[in-house]
Coordinates of C-alpha atoms in Angstrom, one line a residue:
X1 CA -0.6 -3.9 -9.8
X2 CA -0.2 -6.7 -7.8
X3 CA -1.9 -7.6 -4.4
X4 CA 1.5 -7.3 -2.6
X5 CA 2.2 -3.8 -4.4
X6 CA -1.4 -2.4 -3.7
X7 CA -0.6 -3.4 0.1
X8 CA 2.7 -1.7 0.3
X9 CA 2.0 1.2 -1.7
X10 CA -1.7 2.1 -1.1
X11 CA -3.3 0.0 1.5
X12 CA -0.6 0.1 4.5
X13 CA 0.1 3.8 4.0
X14 CA -3.7 4.7 4.1
X15 CA -4.2 2.4 7.0
X16 CA -1.4 4.4 8.9
X17 CA -3.3 7.4 8.4
X18 CA -6.5 6.2 10.0
X19 CA -7.3 5.1 13.6
X20 CA -5.5 2.2 14.6
X21 CA -8.5 -0.2 15.0
X22 CA -9.2 0.1 11.3
X23 CA -5.7 -1.9 10.4
X24 CA -6.6 -5.6 10.8
X25 CA -5.8 -8.8 8.6
X26 CA -9.6 -8.7 7.8
X27 CA -9.6 -4.9 6.6
X28 CA -6.5 -5.7 4.5
X29 CA -8.0 -8.7 2.9
X30 CA -11.3 -6.9 2.1
X31 CA -9.5 -4.1 0.6
X32 CA -7.6 -6.1 -1.7
X33 CA -10.5 -8.5 -2.4
X34 CA -12.6 -5.3 -3.4
X35 CA -9.7 -3.8 -5.4
X36 CA -9.3 -6.8 -7.5
X37 CA -12.9 -7.1 -8.2
X38 CA -13.6 -3.7 -9.0
X39 CA -10.5 -2.6 -11.1
X40 CA -8.4 -5.7 -11.3
X41 CA -6.0 -3.3 -9.1
X42 CA -5.6 -1.5 -12.7
X43 CA -8.2 0.7 -13.5
X44 CA -8.5 4.3 -11.6
X45 CA -11.6 5.3 -13.8
X46 CA -14.8 3.1 -14.2
X47 CA -14.3 1.3 -17.7
X48 CA -15.7 2.2 -20.1
X49 CA -17.3 5.4 -18.9
X50 CA -18.7 5.0 -15.6
X51 CA -18.6 7.5 -12.7
X52 CA -16.6 5.4 -10.4
X53 CA -13.0 6.5 -9.5
X54 CA -9.8 4.8 -7.9
X55 CA -8.7 1.2 -7.4
X56 CA -11.8 0.8 -5.4
X57 CA -14.2 2.3 -7.8
X58 CA -15.8 4.5 -5.4
X59 CA -18.5 6.9 -6.7
X60 CA -18.9 10.7 -5.7
X61 CA -22.7 10.2 -4.4
X62 CA -24.7 13.1 -3.5
X63 CA -25.7 14.9 -0.2
X64 CA -29.1 13.6 -0.7
X65 CA -28.3 9.7 -1.6
X66 CA -25.8 9.8 1.2
X67 CA -23.7 7.3 -0.6
X68 CA -20.1 7.2 -2.1
X69 CA -17.6 9.8 -0.7
X70 CA -20.6 11.9 0.2
X71 CA -21.7 9.3 2.6
X72 CA -18.1 9.1 4.2
X73 CA -18.4 13.1 4.6
X74 CA -21.7 12.8 6.2
X75 CA -21.4 9.6 8.2
X76 CA -20.8 10.4 11.8
X77 CA -18.5 7.8 12.6
X78 CA -16.1 8.1 9.5
X79 CA -16.3 12.2 9.1
X80 CA -13.5 13.0 11.5
X81 CA -11.2 10.3 10.2
X82 CA -11.8 11.7 6.8
X83 CA -10.7 15.1 8.0
X84 CA -7.6 13.6 9.1
X85 CA -6.9 11.7 5.8
X86 CA -7.6 14.7 3.4
X87 CA -5.1 16.7 5.9
X88 CA -2.5 13.9 5.5
X89 CA -2.9 13.7 1.8
X90 CA -3.2 17.6 1.1
X91 CA -6.7 17.4 -0.4
X92 CA -9.5 19.8 0.4
X93 CA -12.0 18.3 3.0
X94 CA -14.7 18.6 0.1
X95 CA -16.4 15.6 -1.3
X96 CA -16.0 16.8 -4.7
X97 CA -12.4 17.5 -4.3
X98 CA -11.9 14.0 -2.7
X99 CA -13.9 12.2 -5.3
X100 CA -11.6 14.0 -7.9
X101 CA -8.5 13.0 -5.9
X102 CA -8.9 9.3 -5.5
X103 CA -8.2 8.9 -9.3
X104 CA -5.0 9.9 -8.8
X105 CA -4.2 9.1 -5.2
X106 CA -4.1 5.4 -4.5
X107 CA -3.5 6.1 -0.8
X108 CA -6.3 8.3 -0.2
X109 CA -8.6 6.1 -2.3
X110 CA -7.7 3.1 -0.1
X111 CA -8.3 5.3 3.0
X112 CA -11.8 6.1 1.8
X113 CA -12.4 2.5 0.7
X114 CA -11.5 1.4 4.3
X115 CA -13.9 4.4 5.9
X116 CA -16.5 2.8 3.4
X117 CA -16.1 -0.7 4.9
X118 CA -16.4 0.7 8.5
X119 CA -19.8 2.4 7.7
X120 CA -21.0 -1.4 7.7
X121 CA -22.7 -2.3 11.3
X122 CA -21.4 -5.7 11.1
X123 CA -18.0 -6.6 12.0
X124 CA -15.6 -7.6 9.3
X125 CA -15.6 -11.3 8.1
X126 CA -12.7 -13.6 9.2
X127 CA -10.0 -13.8 6.6
X128 CA -11.0 -17.1 5.4
X129 CA -14.6 -16.4 5.0
X130 CA -15.5 -15.8 1.4
X131 CA -19.1 -16.0 1.7
X132 CA -19.2 -13.5 4.5
X133 CA -16.9 -11.2 2.5
X134 CA -19.1 -11.5 -0.3
X135 CA -22.0 -10.2 1.5
X136 CA -20.1 -7.6 3.0
X137 CA -19.0 -6.4 -0.4
X138 CA -22.6 -6.5 -1.9
X139 CA -23.9 -4.5 1.1
X140 CA -21.4 -1.8 0.9
X141 CA -20.5 -1.4 -2.6
X142 CA -23.7 -2.1 -4.0
X143 CA -22.0 -3.4 -7.5
X144 CA -24.2 -2.9 -10.4
X145 CA -22.6 -6.0 -12.1
X146 CA -21.3 -8.0 -9.2
X147 CA -19.5 -10.9 -11.1
X148 CA -19.6 -13.4 -8.2
X149 CA -17.8 -16.2 -10.1
X150 CA -14.7 -14.0 -9.8
X151 CA -14.9 -13.4 -6.0
X152 CA -13.4 -16.5 -4.7
X153 CA -10.4 -16.2 -6.7
X154 CA -10.1 -12.5 -5.7
X155 CA -10.6 -13.1 -2.0
X156 CA -8.0 -16.0 -2.4
X157 CA -5.4 -13.7 -3.8
X158 CA -6.2 -11.3 -1.3
X159 CA -5.9 -13.5 1.8
X160 CA -2.6 -15.0 0.2
X161 CA -1.0 -11.6 -0.1
X162 CA -2.1 -10.7 3.4

């Protein structure tokens, strides 16, 4: 999927289901950058056999870890938006069901990715802030194999598409 296709088929529809303040150019760039970094906007299941799902490669997490989908479910500032997002996508408001659904529902996956970004207490970096966006990605996604050499180009492609 190209960045433009991801915007039109997943990101924009997802953002329309979330509170209006979550739809900004900065959010769109971050979502595209992370999608390119995590799955190349291609893989909906972590390769070769990892636990992450969806184009944004979210993990299920656990109630105890408060990470991944469980984190969105439990985090006070995302819980209500997650209820609405699930209702709009006809998915049960249950972390296990959401985790399962993001592998086949790109709009739900994009919405969850945006909510995950929203859990970070810092403001989203400017559209052209490659360093700040990298720092946000590292803080929130906590990638096991971050591949910093790819981030600049992915961020550039994302900003160009937006």
